[in-house]
Structure formats: structure tokens, C-alpha cells
PDB file of C-alpha atoms in Angstrom:
ATOM      1  CA  UNK A   1      42.549  39.600  21.225  1.00 71.00           C
ATOM      2  CA  UNK A   2      45.042  37.948  18.909  1.00 81.00           C
ATOM      3  CA  UNK A   3      43.163  36.612  15.856  1.00 85.00           C
ATOM      4  CA  UNK A   4      45.646  33.792  15.363  1.00 87.00           C
ATOM      5  CA  UNK A   5      45.229  32.629  18.952  1.00 89.00           C
ATOM      6  CA  UNK A   6      41.445  32.742  18.541  1.00 90.00           C
ATOM      7  CA  UNK A   7      41.700  30.583  15.418  1.00 90.00           C
ATOM      8  CA  UNK A   8      43.776  28.018  17.310  1.00 90.00           C
ATOM      9  CA  UNK A   9      41.437  28.155  20.312  1.00 90.00           C
ATOM     10  CA  UNK A  10      38.453  27.455  18.049  1.00 91.00           C
ATOM     11  CA  UNK A  11      40.192  24.454  16.507  1.00 91.00           C
ATOM     12  CA  UNK A  12      41.057  23.035  19.941  1.00 90.00           C
ATOM     13  CA  UNK A  13      37.536  23.593  21.282  1.00 90.00           C
ATOM     14  CA  UNK A  14      36.042  21.974  18.184  1.00 89.00           C
ATOM     15  CA  UNK A  15      38.389  18.964  18.325  1.00 88.00           C
ATOM     16  CA  UNK A  16      38.471  18.600  22.120  1.00 87.00           C
ATOM     17  CA  UNK A  17      42.150  17.777  21.899  1.00 87.00           C
ATOM     18  CA  UNK A  18      45.440  19.626  21.471  1.00 87.00           C
ATOM     19  CA  UNK A  19      46.812  16.801  19.335  1.00 86.00           C
ATOM     20  CA  UNK A  20      43.848  16.643  16.947  1.00 87.00           C
ATOM     21  CA  UNK A  21      43.758  20.422  16.644  1.00 86.00           C
ATOM     22  CA  UNK A  22      47.489  20.459  15.915  1.00 87.00           C
ATOM     23  CA  UNK A  23      47.035  17.866  13.169  1.00 88.00           C
ATOM     24  CA  UNK A  24      44.294  19.974  11.599  1.00 87.00           C
ATOM     25  CA  UNK A  25      46.334  23.185  11.850  1.00 88.00           C
ATOM     26  CA  UNK A  26      49.645  21.527  10.915  1.00 89.00           C
ATOM     27  CA  UNK A  27      51.166  22.647  14.219  1.00 89.00           C
ATOM     28  CA  UNK A  28      52.913  20.708  16.965  1.00 89.00           C
ATOM     29  CA  UNK A  29      51.027  19.972  20.177  1.00 88.00           C
ATOM     30  CA  UNK A  30      53.471  22.149  22.144  1.00 89.00           C
ATOM     31  CA  UNK A  31      52.922  25.092  19.777  1.00 90.00           C
ATOM     32  CA  UNK A  32      49.146  24.786  20.140  1.00 89.00           C
ATOM     33  CA  UNK A  33      49.484  24.526  23.926  1.00 90.00           C
ATOM     34  CA  UNK A  34      51.621  27.697  24.056  1.00 91.00           C
ATOM     35  CA  UNK A  35      49.048  29.636  22.057  1.00 90.00           C
ATOM     36  CA  UNK A  36      46.227  28.515  24.344  1.00 90.00           C
ATOM     37  CA  UNK A  37      48.216  29.452  27.466  1.00 91.00           C
ATOM     38  CA  UNK A  38      48.968  32.838  25.959  1.00 91.00           C
ATOM     39  CA  UNK A  39      45.291  33.432  25.218  1.00 90.00           C
ATOM     40  CA  UNK A  40      44.275  32.399  28.734  1.00 90.00           C
ATOM     41  CA  UNK A  41      46.881  34.746  30.218  1.00 90.00           C
ATOM     42  CA  UNK A  42      45.724  37.667  28.074  1.00 90.00           C
ATOM     43  CA  UNK A  43      42.131  37.064  29.180  1.00 90.00           C
ATOM     44  CA  UNK A  44      43.072  36.178  32.755  1.00 91.00           C
ATOM     45  CA  UNK A  45      40.714  33.219  32.492  1.00 91.00           C
ATOM     46  CA  UNK A  46      40.851  29.431  32.283  1.00 91.00           C
ATOM     47  CA  UNK A  47      39.291  28.258  29.019  1.00 90.00           C
ATOM     48  CA  UNK A  48      39.651  24.480  29.343  1.00 90.00           C
ATOM     49  CA  UNK A  49      39.432  21.814  32.023  1.00 89.00           C
ATOM     50  CA  UNK A  50      42.164  19.253  31.363  1.00 83.00           C
ATOM     51  CA  UNK A  51      41.535  15.555  31.994  1.00 77.00           C
ATOM     52  CA  UNK A  52      42.786  12.198  30.732  1.00 70.00           C
ATOM     53  CA  UNK A  53      40.202  11.911  27.954  1.00 72.00           C
ATOM     54  CA  UNK A  54      40.744  15.352  26.497  1.00 77.00           C
ATOM     55  CA  UNK A  55      39.651  18.942  27.056  1.00 87.00           C
ATOM     56  CA  UNK A  56      36.323  20.333  28.264  1.00 88.00           C
ATOM     57  CA  UNK A  57      35.403  23.992  27.903  1.00 90.00           C
ATOM     58  CA  UNK A  58      34.924  26.036  31.057  1.00 91.00           C
ATOM     59  CA  UNK A  59      32.046  28.497  31.296  1.00 91.00           C
ATOM     60  CA  UNK A  60      34.362  31.245  30.039  1.00 92.00           C
ATOM     61  CA  UNK A  61      35.549  28.916  27.279  1.00 89.00           C
ATOM     62  CA  UNK A  62      31.960  28.250  26.200  1.00 92.00           C
ATOM     63  CA  UNK A  63      31.354  31.997  25.896  1.00 92.00           C
ATOM     64  CA  UNK A  64      34.430  32.457  23.741  1.00 92.00           C
ATOM     65  CA  UNK A  65      33.624  29.369  21.614  1.00 92.00           C
ATOM     66  CA  UNK A  66      30.158  30.792  20.886  1.00 91.00           C
ATOM     67  CA  UNK A  67      31.832  33.966  19.647  1.00 91.00           C
ATOM     68  CA  UNK A  68      34.451  32.175  17.524  1.00 90.00           C
ATOM     69  CA  UNK A  69      31.760  29.877  16.066  1.00 88.00           C
ATOM     70  CA  UNK A  70      29.778  32.926  14.954  1.00 85.00           C
ATOM     71  CA  UNK A  71      32.952  34.423  13.502  1.00 86.00           C
ATOM     72  CA  UNK A  72      33.727  31.172  11.671  1.00 84.00           C
ATOM     73  CA  UNK A  73      30.228  31.090  10.215  1.00 79.00           C
ATOM     74  CA  UNK A  74      30.504  34.662   8.962  1.00 79.00           C
ATOM     75  CA  UNK A  75      33.927  33.993   7.463  1.00 81.00           C
ATOM     76  CA  UNK A  76      32.652  30.854   5.709  1.00 74.00           C
ATOM     77  CA  UNK A  77      29.782  32.851   4.248  1.00 69.00           C
ATOM     78  CA  UNK A  78      32.089  35.648   3.104  1.00 70.00           C
ATOM     79  CA  UNK A  79      34.471  33.106   1.600  1.00 70.00           C
ATOM     80  CA  UNK A  80      31.628  31.383  -0.256  1.00 64.00           C
ATOM     81  CA  UNK A  81      30.355  34.660  -1.667  1.00 63.00           C
ATOM     82  CA  UNK A  82      33.852  35.750  -2.716  1.00 65.00           C
ATOM     83  CA  UNK A  83      34.434  32.418  -4.478  1.00 62.00           C
ATOM     84  CA  UNK A  84      31.135  32.642  -6.342  1.00 59.00           C
ATOM     85  CA  UNK A  85      31.729  33.896  -9.866  1.00 54.00           C
ATOM     86  CA  UNK A  86      29.115  36.051 -11.532  1.00 51.00           C
ATOM     87  CA  UNK A  87      29.339  33.972 -14.693  1.00 55.00           C
ATOM     88  CA  UNK A  88      30.632  30.537 -13.600  1.00 65.00           C
ATOM     89  CA  UNK A  89      29.471  27.851 -11.183  1.00 74.00           C
ATOM     90  CA  UNK A  90      32.225  25.997  -9.356  1.00 73.00           C
ATOM     91  CA  UNK A  91      33.368  25.001  -5.884  1.00 79.00           C
ATOM     92  CA  UNK A  92      31.723  23.022  -3.087  1.00 85.00           C
ATOM     93  CA  UNK A  93      28.002  22.967  -2.384  1.00 90.00           C
ATOM     94  CA  UNK A  94      26.813  21.151   0.745  1.00 92.00           C
ATOM     95  CA  UNK A  95      23.319  19.752   0.261  1.00 95.00           C
ATOM     96  CA  UNK A  96      21.325  17.981   2.972  1.00 94.00           C
ATOM     97  CA  UNK A  97      18.123  15.984   2.595  1.00 93.00           C
ATOM     98  CA  UNK A  98      16.528  12.808   3.895  1.00 92.00           C
ATOM     99  CA  UNK A  99      18.035   9.423   3.060  1.00 90.00           C
ATOM    100  CA  UNK A 100      14.948   8.405   1.108  1.00 90.00           C
ATOM    101  CA  UNK A 101      14.652  11.496  -1.063  1.00 93.00           C
ATOM    102  CA  UNK A 102      18.398  11.759  -1.529  1.00 94.00           C
ATOM    103  CA  UNK A 103      18.901   8.168  -2.688  1.00 93.00           C
ATOM    104  CA  UNK A 104      15.640   7.619  -4.584  1.00 93.00           C
ATOM    105  CA  UNK A 105      15.070  10.990  -6.252  1.00 94.00           C
ATOM    106  CA  UNK A 106      18.007  13.402  -6.032  1.00 94.00           C
ATOM    107  CA  UNK A 107      21.145  11.286  -6.534  1.00 94.00           C
ATOM    108  CA  UNK A 108      19.916   9.597  -9.767  1.00 93.00           C
ATOM    109  CA  UNK A 109      19.392  13.051 -11.303  1.00 94.00           C
ATOM    110  CA  UNK A 110      22.735  14.597 -10.371  1.00 94.00           C
ATOM    111  CA  UNK A 111      24.476  13.486 -13.601  1.00 94.00           C
ATOM    112  CA  UNK A 112      22.393  16.114 -15.432  1.00 94.00           C
ATOM    113  CA  UNK A 113      23.624  18.798 -13.030  1.00 94.00           C
ATOM    114  CA  UNK A 114      27.256  17.744 -13.450  1.00 94.00           C
ATOM    115  CA  UNK A 115      26.847  17.825 -17.230  1.00 94.00           C
ATOM    116  CA  UNK A 116      25.951  21.499 -16.918  1.00 92.00           C
ATOM    117  CA  UNK A 117      28.525  22.341 -14.245  1.00 91.00           C
ATOM    118  CA  UNK A 118      31.443  19.855 -14.330  1.00 91.00           C
ATOM    119  CA  UNK A 119      33.488  21.912 -11.839  1.00 87.00           C
ATOM    120  CA  UNK A 120      30.821  21.773  -9.133  1.00 89.00           C
ATOM    121  CA  UNK A 121      31.677  19.742  -6.016  1.00 90.00           C
ATOM    122  CA  UNK A 122      28.569  18.516  -4.216  1.00 93.00           C
ATOM    123  CA  UNK A 123      28.757  17.211  -0.658  1.00 93.00           C
ATOM    124  CA  UNK A 124      25.471  15.290  -0.289  1.00 94.00           C
ATOM    125  CA  UNK A 125      24.566  14.744   3.368  1.00 93.00           C
ATOM    126  CA  UNK A 126      21.718  12.261   3.758  1.00 92.00           C
ATOM    127  CA  UNK A 127      20.229  12.080   7.233  1.00 87.00           C
ATOM    128  CA  UNK A 128      16.944  12.592   9.022  1.00 83.00           C
ATOM    129  CA  UNK A 129      18.455  15.122  11.439  1.00 83.00           C
ATOM    130  CA  UNK A 130      17.635  18.691  10.458  1.00 83.00           C
ATOM    131  CA  UNK A 131      20.942  20.483   9.955  1.00 82.00           C
ATOM    132  CA  UNK A 132      21.333  24.109  11.012  1.00 82.00           C
ATOM    133  CA  UNK A 133      21.572  26.151   7.800  1.00 83.00           C
ATOM    134  CA  UNK A 134      22.165  29.572   9.443  1.00 77.00           C
ATOM    135  CA  UNK A 135      25.121  28.000  11.304  1.00 78.00           C
ATOM    136  CA  UNK A 136      26.411  26.693   7.928  1.00 79.00           C
ATOM    137  CA  UNK A 137      26.103  22.981   8.707  1.00 85.00           C
ATOM    138  CA  UNK A 138      24.883  22.861   5.090  1.00 89.00           C
ATOM    139  CA  UNK A 139      24.269  25.329   2.271  1.00 91.00           C
ATOM    140  CA  UNK A 140      20.975  23.982   0.924  1.00 95.00           C
ATOM    141  CA  UNK A 141      18.340  21.692   2.413  1.00 94.00           C
ATOM    142  CA  UNK A 142      15.464  19.745   0.869  1.00 94.00           C
ATOM    143  CA  UNK A 143      13.035  18.738   3.592  1.00 93.00           C
ATOM    144  CA  UNK A 144       9.648  17.081   3.900  1.00 90.00           C
ATOM    145  CA  UNK A 145       8.197  19.967   5.909  1.00 88.00           C
ATOM    146  CA  UNK A 146       8.569  23.736   5.908  1.00 87.00           C
ATOM    147  CA  UNK A 147      11.763  24.759   7.760  1.00 84.00           C
ATOM    148  CA  UNK A 148      11.157  26.697  10.956  1.00 80.00           C
ATOM    149  CA  UNK A 149      14.580  28.331  11.250  1.00 78.00           C
ATOM    150  CA  UNK A 150      14.756  32.084  10.834  1.00 76.00           C
ATOM    151  CA  UNK A 151      16.692  33.903   8.100  1.00 83.00           C
ATOM    152  CA  UNK A 152      16.033  31.207   5.491  1.00 91.00           C
ATOM    153  CA  UNK A 153      14.792  31.577   1.937  1.00 92.00           C
ATOM    154  CA  UNK A 154      12.365  28.724   1.319  1.00 93.00           C
ATOM    155  CA  UNK A 155      10.427  27.479  -1.662  1.00 92.00           C
ATOM    156  CA  UNK A 156       7.831  24.721  -1.864  1.00 93.00           C
ATOM    157  CA  UNK A 157       8.893  22.294  -4.587  1.00 92.00           C
ATOM    158  CA  UNK A 158       6.060  19.785  -4.713  1.00 92.00           C
ATOM    159  CA  UNK A 159       3.691  17.617  -2.704  1.00 92.00           C
ATOM    160  CA  UNK A 160       4.101  13.875  -2.344  1.00 92.00           C
ATOM    161  CA  UNK A 161       2.102  11.054  -0.769  1.00 93.00           C
ATOM    162  CA  UNK A 162       2.986   7.696   0.727  1.00 95.00           C
ATOM    163  CA  UNK A 163       1.324   4.786  -1.075  1.00 96.00           C
ATOM    164  CA  UNK A 164       1.458   0.996  -1.258  1.00 97.00           C
ATOM    165  CA  UNK A 165       3.514  -0.605  -4.056  1.00 97.00           C
ATOM    166  CA  UNK A 166       4.522  -4.086  -5.179  1.00 97.00           C
ATOM    167  CA  UNK A 167       6.079  -5.709  -8.234  1.00 97.00           C
ATOM    168  CA  UNK A 168       3.952  -7.467 -10.872  1.00 96.00           C
ATOM    169  CA  UNK A 169       5.801 -10.725 -10.079  1.00 96.00           C
ATOM    170  CA  UNK A 170       4.937 -10.521  -6.402  1.00 97.00           C
ATOM    171  CA  UNK A 171       1.284  -9.804  -7.084  1.00 96.00           C
ATOM    172  CA  UNK A 172       1.089 -12.605  -9.661  1.00 95.00           C
ATOM    173  CA  UNK A 173       2.398 -15.057  -7.082  1.00 95.00           C
ATOM    174  CA  UNK A 174       0.427 -13.742  -4.106  1.00 94.00           C
ATOM    175  CA  UNK A 175      -2.734 -12.159  -5.567  1.00 90.00           C
ATOM    176  CA  UNK A 176      -3.511  -8.457  -5.589  1.00 94.00           C
ATOM    177  CA  UNK A 177      -5.356  -7.148  -2.503  1.00 95.00           C
ATOM    178  CA  UNK A 178      -8.851  -5.958  -3.458  1.00 95.00           C
ATOM    179  CA  UNK A 179      -9.782  -4.447  -0.085  1.00 95.00           C
ATOM    180  CA  UNK A 180      -7.667  -3.285   2.832  1.00 95.00           C
ATOM    181  CA  UNK A 181      -8.481  -6.399   4.871  1.00 94.00           C
ATOM    182  CA  UNK A 182      -6.611  -8.452   2.259  1.00 94.00           C
ATOM    183  CA  UNK A 183      -3.352  -6.839   3.420  1.00 94.00           C
ATOM    184  CA  UNK A 184      -3.387  -9.328   6.300  1.00 93.00           C
ATOM    185  CA  UNK A 185      -2.394 -12.094   3.864  1.00 93.00           C
ATOM    186  CA  UNK A 186       0.743 -10.280   2.680  1.00 95.00           C
ATOM    187  CA  UNK A 187       4.127  -9.225   3.999  1.00 95.00           C
ATOM    188  CA  UNK A 188       4.231  -5.489   4.688  1.00 96.00           C
ATOM    189  CA  UNK A 189       7.506  -3.625   4.137  1.00 96.00           C
ATOM    190  CA  UNK A 190       7.714  -0.227   5.813  1.00 94.00           C
ATOM    191  CA  UNK A 191       9.562   2.010   8.207  1.00 90.00           C
ATOM    192  CA  UNK A 192       9.096   1.240  11.883  1.00 86.00           C
ATOM    193  CA  UNK A 193       6.691   3.703  13.476  1.00 82.00           C
ATOM    194  CA  UNK A 194       9.406   4.575  16.015  1.00 80.00           C
ATOM    195  CA  UNK A 195      11.863   5.602  13.289  1.00 76.00           C
ATOM    196  CA  UNK A 196      12.407   9.193  12.225  1.00 74.00           C
ATOM    197  CA  UNK A 197      10.090   9.763   9.257  1.00 76.00           C
ATOM    198  CA  UNK A 198       7.418  12.135   7.986  1.00 80.00           C
ATOM    199  CA  UNK A 199       4.280  12.129  10.116  1.00 82.00           C
ATOM    200  CA  UNK A 200       1.972  11.264   7.220  1.00 87.00           C
ATOM    201  CA  UNK A 201       3.971   8.133   6.428  1.00 88.00           C
ATOM    202  CA  UNK A 202       3.947   7.106  10.088  1.00 89.00           C
ATOM    203  CA  UNK A 203       0.182   7.606  10.281  1.00 92.00           C
ATOM    204  CA  UNK A 204      -0.393   5.385   7.239  1.00 93.00           C
ATOM    205  CA  UNK A 205       1.786   2.623   8.698  1.00 92.00           C
ATOM    206  CA  UNK A 206       0.038   2.883  12.070  1.00 92.00           C
ATOM    207  CA  UNK A 207      -3.305   2.482  10.292  1.00 93.00           C
ATOM    208  CA  UNK A 208      -2.082  -0.603   8.461  1.00 94.00           C
ATOM    209  CA  UNK A 209      -0.778  -2.071  11.722  1.00 92.00           C
ATOM    210  CA  UNK A 210      -4.312  -2.146  13.109  1.00 92.00           C
ATOM    211  CA  UNK A 211      -4.868  -5.141  10.823  1.00 93.00           C
ATOM    212  CA  UNK A 212      -3.490  -8.596  11.577  1.00 92.00           C
ATOM    213  CA  UNK A 213      -0.487  -8.419   9.232  1.00 91.00           C
ATOM    214  CA  UNK A 214       0.853 -11.928   8.497  1.00 87.00           C
ATOM    215  CA  UNK A 215       4.499 -10.945   8.071  1.00 93.00           C
ATOM    216  CA  UNK A 216       6.477  -7.730   8.475  1.00 94.00           C
ATOM    217  CA  UNK A 217       9.791  -6.247   7.351  1.00 95.00           C
ATOM    218  CA  UNK A 218      10.774  -2.861   8.773  1.00 93.00           C
ATOM    219  CA  UNK A 219      13.679  -0.783   7.429  1.00 93.00           C
ATOM    220  CA  UNK A 220      14.856   2.581   8.762  1.00 89.00           C
ATOM    221  CA  UNK A 221      14.723   4.354   5.376  1.00 89.00           C
ATOM    222  CA  UNK A 222      12.733   4.249   2.146  1.00 91.00           C
ATOM    223  CA  UNK A 223      15.693   3.082   0.075  1.00 92.00           C
ATOM    224  CA  UNK A 224      15.727  -0.140   2.073  1.00 93.00           C
ATOM    225  CA  UNK A 225      11.949  -0.460   1.745  1.00 95.00           C
ATOM    226  CA  UNK A 226      12.255  -0.109  -2.045  1.00 96.00           C
ATOM    227  CA  UNK A 227      14.938  -2.807  -2.224  1.00 95.00           C
ATOM    228  CA  UNK A 228      12.643  -5.169  -0.351  1.00 96.00           C
ATOM    229  CA  UNK A 229       9.795  -4.444  -2.764  1.00 97.00           C
ATOM    230  CA  UNK A 230      11.982  -4.825  -5.879  1.00 96.00           C
ATOM    231  CA  UNK A 231      13.128  -8.217  -4.584  1.00 96.00           C
ATOM    232  CA  UNK A 232       9.516  -9.414  -4.331  1.00 96.00           C
ATOM    233  CA  UNK A 233       9.461  -9.604  -0.537  1.00 96.00           C
ATOM    234  CA  UNK A 234       6.066  -7.984  -0.165  1.00 96.00           C
ATOM    235  CA  UNK A 235       4.024  -4.786  -0.407  1.00 97.00           C
ATOM    236  CA  UNK A 236       5.878  -1.615   0.572  1.00 96.00           C
ATOM    237  CA  UNK A 237       4.929   1.823   1.847  1.00 96.00           C
ATOM    238  CA  UNK A 238       6.834   4.229  -0.421  1.00 96.00           C
ATOM    239  CA  UNK A 239       6.677   7.851  -1.611  1.00 94.00           C
ATOM    240  CA  UNK A 240       4.772   8.180  -4.883  1.00 92.00           C
ATOM    241  CA  UNK A 241       7.738   9.727  -6.750  1.00 90.00           C
ATOM    242  CA  UNK A 242       9.420   6.285  -6.966  1.00 91.00           C
ATOM    243  CA  UNK A 243       7.140   5.441  -9.907  1.00 86.00           C
ATOM    244  CA  UNK A 244       9.055   7.924 -12.090  1.00 86.00           C
ATOM    245  CA  UNK A 245      12.208   5.799 -11.994  1.00 89.00           C
ATOM    246  CA  UNK A 246      10.475   2.464 -11.348  1.00 92.00           C
ATOM    247  CA  UNK A 247       7.436   2.610 -13.638  1.00 90.00           C
ATOM    248  CA  UNK A 248       6.801  -1.142 -13.437  1.00 94.00           C
ATOM    249  CA  UNK A 249       5.783  -0.927  -9.785  1.00 96.00           C
ATOM    250  CA  UNK A 250       2.068  -1.460  -9.245  1.00 96.00           C
ATOM    251  CA  UNK A 251       0.170   0.719  -6.803  1.00 95.00           C
ATOM    252  CA  UNK A 252      -1.797  -1.509  -4.451  1.00 96.00           C
ATOM    253  CA  UNK A 253      -5.130  -0.305  -3.029  1.00 96.00           C
ATOM    254  CA  UNK A 254      -4.798   3.052  -4.859  1.00 94.00           C
ATOM    255  CA  UNK A 255      -7.495   4.660  -2.710  1.00 94.00           C
ATOM    256  CA  UNK A 256      -5.296   4.122   0.351  1.00 95.00           C
ATOM    257  CA  UNK A 257      -2.775   6.989   0.541  1.00 94.00           C
ATOM    258  CA  UNK A 258      -1.216   9.181   3.185  1.00 93.00           C
ATOM    259  CA  UNK A 259      -2.018  12.850   3.638  1.00 92.00           C
ATOM    260  CA  UNK A 260      -0.041  15.310   1.503  1.00 93.00           C
ATOM    261  CA  UNK A 261       3.641  15.770   2.375  1.00 92.00           C
ATOM    262  CA  UNK A 262       5.095  19.142   1.269  1.00 93.00           C
ATOM    263  CA  UNK A 263       8.673  19.214  -0.031  1.00 93.00           C
ATOM    264  CA  UNK A 264      10.625  22.427   0.573  1.00 94.00           C
ATOM    265  CA  UNK A 265      13.990  23.727  -0.597  1.00 95.00           C
ATOM    266  CA  UNK A 266      15.692  26.184   1.765  1.00 94.00           C
ATOM    267  CA  UNK A 267      18.976  28.062   2.071  1.00 93.00           C
ATOM    268  CA  UNK A 268      20.334  30.949   4.204  1.00 90.00           C
ATOM    269  CA  UNK A 269      19.489  34.522   3.280  1.00 87.00           C
ATOM    270  CA  UNK A 270      23.238  35.193   3.129  1.00 83.00           C
ATOM    271  CA  UNK A 271      23.553  32.837   0.132  1.00 85.00           C
ATOM    272  CA  UNK A 272      20.844  34.584  -1.886  1.00 85.00           C
ATOM    273  CA  UNK A 273      23.381  35.659  -4.523  1.00 82.00           C
ATOM    274  CA  UNK A 274      25.420  32.439  -4.544  1.00 84.00           C
ATOM    275  CA  UNK A 275      25.812  31.132  -8.081  1.00 87.00           C
ATOM    276  CA  UNK A 276      26.189  27.563  -6.818  1.00 89.00           C
ATOM    277  CA  UNK A 277      22.954  27.736  -4.845  1.00 90.00           C
ATOM    278  CA  UNK A 278      21.096  29.335  -7.762  1.00 91.00           C
ATOM    279  CA  UNK A 279      22.333  26.664 -10.166  1.00 92.00           C
ATOM    280  CA  UNK A 280      21.241  23.870  -7.824  1.00 95.00           C
ATOM    281  CA  UNK A 281      17.865  25.484  -7.118  1.00 94.00           C
ATOM    282  CA  UNK A 282      17.141  25.982 -10.824  1.00 94.00           C
ATOM    283  CA  UNK A 283      18.190  22.399 -11.581  1.00 95.00           C
ATOM    284  CA  UNK A 284      15.867  20.925  -8.925  1.00 95.00           C
ATOM    285  CA  UNK A 285      12.959  23.104 -10.045  1.00 93.00           C
ATOM    286  CA  UNK A 286      13.427  22.044 -13.674  1.00 93.00           C
ATOM    287  CA  UNK A 287      13.451  18.383 -12.640  1.00 91.00           C
ATOM    288  CA  UNK A 288      10.268  18.908 -10.617  1.00 89.00           C
ATOM    289  CA  UNK A 289       8.571  20.532 -13.639  1.00 88.00           C
ATOM    290  CA  UNK A 290       9.575  17.556 -15.794  1.00 85.00           C
ATOM    291  CA  UNK A 291       8.263  15.162 -13.125  1.00 79.00           C
ATOM    292  CA  UNK A 292       4.912  16.963 -12.984  1.00 79.00           C
ATOM    293  CA  UNK A 293       4.545  16.885 -16.786  1.00 79.00           C
ATOM    294  CA  UNK A 294       5.217  13.151 -16.843  1.00 75.00           C
ATOM    295  CA  UNK A 295       2.708  12.636 -14.042  1.00 72.00           C
ATOM    296  CA  UNK A 296       0.008  14.553 -15.935  1.00 72.00           C
ATOM    297  CA  UNK A 297       0.697  12.564 -19.098  1.00 73.00           C
ATOM    298  CA  UNK A 298       0.418   9.277 -17.183  1.00 68.00           C
ATOM    299  CA  UNK A 299      -2.887  10.347 -15.607  1.00 65.00           C
ATOM    300  CA  UNK A 300      -4.408  10.880 -19.086  1.00 63.00           C
ATOM    301  CA  UNK A 301      -4.183   7.174 -19.813  1.00 58.00           C
TER     302      UNK A 301
END
């Protein structure tokens, strides 16, 4: 099969449109259409169903798209490894993690990484959906549970817990709860139990909901919960690492915590020798070590 036609077919299948594929490939719609017809003739098969809203792959088209997707993945990996210098760190690194961890812990620390590697280009993808690393949806992932995908190198970074926090101003105005029943007299800020979040955090919120909470604010990520807490709206359920950057927060009912939540870093086996991945991994591990030292020092007092 003609490699150029396969490349154009993959772009059309991915875009679902001759026009959009042509824009991406810098080709006219008629040129793209000719290439697709030529490929269909060489295979003696129909690859697309045409309709008013765009193109849909036929069964034969799906088979070919699976093959070109695998080829694209392998080419991306080869390209990444070729671009990686043995002595320098540069180029794009696609990192995925949860919205909470990405906004509250990772993003504030990235200036240190850029100081070391000013030519690095990080594409930070914050979402609860678990991206497919072997299919190169991302290069590196930091997740709140051990990844289950095969062919991944994984390393446990740390363990966190979900706890209750409030500002000193809020507690001064509303009194500090002494026992869990006192939570009923406060506004609780948390993620909705139906939202996508770590199981331990959901379990803690479900436990708190068994009490007659006076007022409630639910947000679909921990960044929003933190903003509510910082603006003195109530007592929030937050990961314990927020105290590193917001040391004035007061832990409420310190005996009430979630179960341990493991934090893992993972990347494809194929990127084992990537200088960009190694630089990012080393940076995160160094930041975790610093965090642990600060935590131990705080616990002494």
C-alpha cells in the first residue's frame, strides 16, 4: 500500500471530514478525495460511508484505521526518541494528571523545572479521565492509583490523605468543631459523591453526609473546593498536601481522615530512555523528597 495514501486516510478517519483533513495536511479537498478513492480502488474496498454530516468508517475502514493508528503511535515514539538528546532536554512533554493535583501541587512547582530546562515544552493535560499512555495520548501520567495498563514503567511517589480544613478567620467567626457532630453547624465544601474522584475521598464525604449538614457547597474538583475554603465559605475536604503551599489552613477534627491514597508516576516502556521523561521524573521525585522533609520537620513541633 502507498504510504502517502495511508497517511491521508488516517488524517481523514481521525478528522471525520475531507475538508478538515485537507486543512491539517495543507491539501485541497479534491486532492484528499482523489487519494482516498485511489486507496479504495487499490484495496477493492469501501473505507468510508458518506453522509451529510461527514464520514463514517466502514468495517474495512475500521480495520485499516486500527493499523494506521498503531503505525502512528510507533512513529511518534520513534520521533520522540530520535529528538531526545543524550545531553540536553528539550522538546514537548505531554503530562496528564488530575485537575486537583495538577493545579494545587504540580503547576506551582513547574517554574523550578523550567529554570533547569528552559527549552522544555510541557503540555499539561488536567482531567479525571485516564489517558492511554501506550497509545501515546500522553507521555507521562501522575495518578491517584496504580495504573493497570500493560507495558508501563510505574513508580509510587507518595501517599496522601483527604482531611478537613478551614481558615483561621472562618473558625474564629464560626467556632472550631470539637467532635464530628459539630460539623452539622457548619457549611461543608467538598466534591459531590457522584463526581469522578478518588474512592477514599468519596468515602469520607459519604461519611460526613450521614450527619445533618446545615449548608453544603459541592465543586467538581479540589481546586474549586480550596477556593471556597480560602474565601471563608466553610470547612473543606482537601488533600493533605495543600498545607505545604497554604500553611495557614487549620486542620479540623484531625483524627478524621480518609484512607491512604497512593500517588503513582507512570510512562510507557518505550520512553524509558527519553531525556525529557527522565528530567521530569527526577524533578517530581526531588520535590516529593523536599515535601516529605518539610512534613517531618512540621511534625516535630
